[in-house]
Amino acid sequence: MAIQVLKFGGSSVADPERIGRVAEVVVQRRREGHDVVVVVSAMGRTTDQLLDLARQINPNPSTRELDMLLSVGERTTTALMAMALQRLGQEAVSLTGSQCGILTNASHSHARIIEIRPFRVWDELEAGRVVVVAGYQGTSYKREITTLGRGGSDTTAVALAAALGAERCEIWSDIEGVYTADPRVVLDAGRLQELSYEEMLDLSRFGAKVLNAEAVEFARRAGIVIYTRSSVDPSLPGSVIRANPPAEPRAVTGVACRRPVTAVEWPPGDGAGLEAVQEVLRERALVPDFVTGTATGIAWMVFSESANPGLGTVLGEVLAGTRAGVRPGLATVTAVGDVAAHEDLRTRMLPCLEELGGQVLAMFLSPVAITLLVEGGVADLVTRRVHRWLLGEGVPPVRDGSGGTNVPGMR
Ligand code: ASP
Ligand code: MG
């Protein structure tokens, strides 16, 4: 029988009733004759709550103990999901990442999957059971429990799908597809029917939460097609992420927002503290999301707060006594697209920048993205503005008189 891997995010399994609904979807798939592997996230906001709990005990907890704690969130869901399936008369078994043979490196809190030996999963499927897998976790060669970074259940699902040679991998959440921006923030954001791995990868890297970037990378390497679905309304069409989708190439794929981010800001010409910061990064094997500098040194370094819990505090400590400042609670708003091939995109951002004025703390350019660093409180507003200027209805003509009133390839 062909194997299907179905992954359900935190909102899809937030309470007993929703777990029950997911169980029904799974039983239906079994009836259609598929072997089903279910990958689940922690219920609702469990991971955040566990993190809060840890911080109340110790503001700078060790990442090893954090992994022991956070991995419990997903384990809870697996056992409950297996019970829900059994109640419907479907044989099911819950397994941890470790029991599924998910081997990772030893980088606690952002471990990478090195190898999967899914023997136990095969055996259970063979015995006719639905296998319910705890996402977001594995075990290192030192037999330590590791977690894969926030949103890491997606990675578990895609990596397992690849290891099992699954026919498909579906990612179920409360939003049915990938949009040109978070539809809860930009009301007229459009659903992208099909995307290439590269487009999705860039959106995810710059903060789109629909899919974890590492998962997309896995899918690309293994050629796994990803389908997104809504657990609120399974009848809605989702998005398909695959190699070379038939759609025309786009200038702008969408606008992504990452929040909160922490930035370190150095005053012009004063790089004091940079060495100490680099030492912290080396210790944690961390790379900043963005770095910008001037002829006299580094100006900004930006890190995702959720991917690096506690980092802001540590940086604050090592920078004490210098003029560099740690600024938590910021956000990055990124227009993702083929900037390299569409020189005009930068020009098109100018009126937007003018409109936003002093709200933009820094701007980062790359061949695939234009990113604005802003205060967390204005991130939604900036996202809406950038979306309107680059993708929205009635986009004003570019100022250099080069014509075009809209970005090629967009709705
Ligand atoms: N529960 C983890 C998180 O909240 C992993 C996941 O949901 O994929 O980030
Ligand atoms: Mg997720």
PDB file of C-alpha atoms in Angstrom, residues 175-183 188-196 199-200 203-204 208 210 226-228 237-242 245 247-256 336 387 391 409-411:
ATOM      1  CA  ILE A 175      -4.676  28.172   6.992  1.00  0.00           C
ATOM      2  CA  GLU A 176      -5.250  26.113   3.890  1.00  0.00           C
ATOM      3  CA  GLY A 177      -2.462  27.399   1.743  1.00  0.00           C
ATOM      4  CA  VAL A 178       0.487  29.638   1.114  1.00  0.00           C
ATOM      5  CA  TYR A 179      -0.522  33.262   0.631  1.00  0.00           C
ATOM      6  CA  THR A 180       1.231  36.340  -0.739  1.00  0.00           C
ATOM      7  CA  ALA A 181       1.232  37.501   2.916  1.00  0.00           C
ATOM      8  CA  ASP A 182      -0.283  36.293   6.178  1.00  0.00           C
ATOM      9  CA  PRO A 183      -4.010  36.569   5.321  1.00  0.00           C
ATOM     10  CA  ASP A 188      -6.504  40.865   0.313  1.00  0.00           C
ATOM     11  CA  ALA A 189      -3.489  38.539   0.215  1.00  0.00           C
ATOM     12  CA  GLY A 190      -3.857  35.962  -2.552  1.00  0.00           C
ATOM     13  CA  ARG A 191      -3.409  32.196  -2.307  1.00  0.00           C
ATOM     14  CA  LEU A 192      -0.514  30.832  -4.333  1.00  0.00           C
ATOM     15  CA  GLN A 193      -1.762  27.735  -6.089  1.00  0.00           C
ATOM     16  CA  GLU A 194       1.642  26.296  -6.895  1.00  0.00           C
ATOM     17  CA  LEU A 195       5.119  27.312  -5.831  1.00  0.00           C
ATOM     18  CA  SER A 196       8.591  26.102  -6.555  1.00  0.00           C
ATOM     19  CA  GLU A 199      10.042  30.310  -3.753  1.00  0.00           C
ATOM     20  CA  MET A 200       8.706  28.523  -0.680  1.00  0.00           C
ATOM     21  CA  LEU A 203       9.278  32.807   2.044  1.00  0.00           C
ATOM     22  CA  SER A 204       9.920  30.420   4.944  1.00  0.00           C
ATOM     23  CA  ALA A 208       6.391  32.864   6.626  1.00  0.00           C
ATOM     24  CA  VAL A 210       3.078  28.056   6.830  1.00  0.00           C
ATOM     25  CA  ILE A 226       4.113  19.009  -0.415  1.00  0.00           C
ATOM     26  CA  TYR A 227       0.384  19.663  -0.271  1.00  0.00           C
ATOM     27  CA  THR A 228      -1.011  22.109   2.271  1.00  0.00           C
ATOM     28  CA  PRO A 237      -7.929  23.885  -2.219  1.00  0.00           C
ATOM     29  CA  GLY A 238      -4.464  24.301  -0.732  1.00  0.00           C
ATOM     30  CA  SER A 239      -1.098  25.048  -2.276  1.00  0.00           C
ATOM     31  CA  VAL A 240       1.266  22.621  -3.944  1.00  0.00           C
ATOM     32  CA  ILE A 241       5.021  22.965  -3.528  1.00  0.00           C
ATOM     33  CA  ARG A 242       7.120  21.130  -6.070  1.00  0.00           C
ATOM     34  CA  PRO A 245       5.544  24.352 -11.151  1.00  0.00           C
ATOM     35  CA  ALA A 247       2.919  28.795 -13.271  1.00  0.00           C
ATOM     36  CA  GLU A 248       4.799  31.730 -14.813  1.00  0.00           C
ATOM     37  CA  PRO A 249       7.830  32.991 -12.947  1.00  0.00           C
ATOM     38  CA  ARG A 250       6.937  35.771 -10.541  1.00  0.00           C
ATOM     39  CA  ALA A 251       8.774  38.972  -9.740  1.00  0.00           C
ATOM     40  CA  VAL A 252       7.424  39.008  -6.190  1.00  0.00           C
ATOM     41  CA  THR A 253       6.302  35.821  -4.444  1.00  0.00           C
ATOM     42  CA  GLY A 254       5.011  37.472  -1.316  1.00  0.00           C
ATOM     43  CA  VAL A 255       5.708  39.482   1.804  1.00  0.00           C
ATOM     44  CA  ALA A 256       6.925  37.619   4.880  1.00  0.00           C
ATOM     45  CA  VAL A 336      10.516  37.948  -1.337  1.00  0.00           C
ATOM     46  CA  HIS A 387       2.186  44.282   0.091  1.00  0.00           C
ATOM     47  CA  LEU A 391       1.494  43.348  -4.999  1.00  0.00           C
ATOM     48  CA  GLY A 409       3.363  37.866 -13.200  1.00  0.00           C
ATOM     49  CA  MET A 410       1.244  38.905 -10.229  1.00  0.00           C
ATOM     50  CA  ARG A 411      -2.514  38.962  -9.839  1.00  0.00           C
TER      51      ARG A 411
END
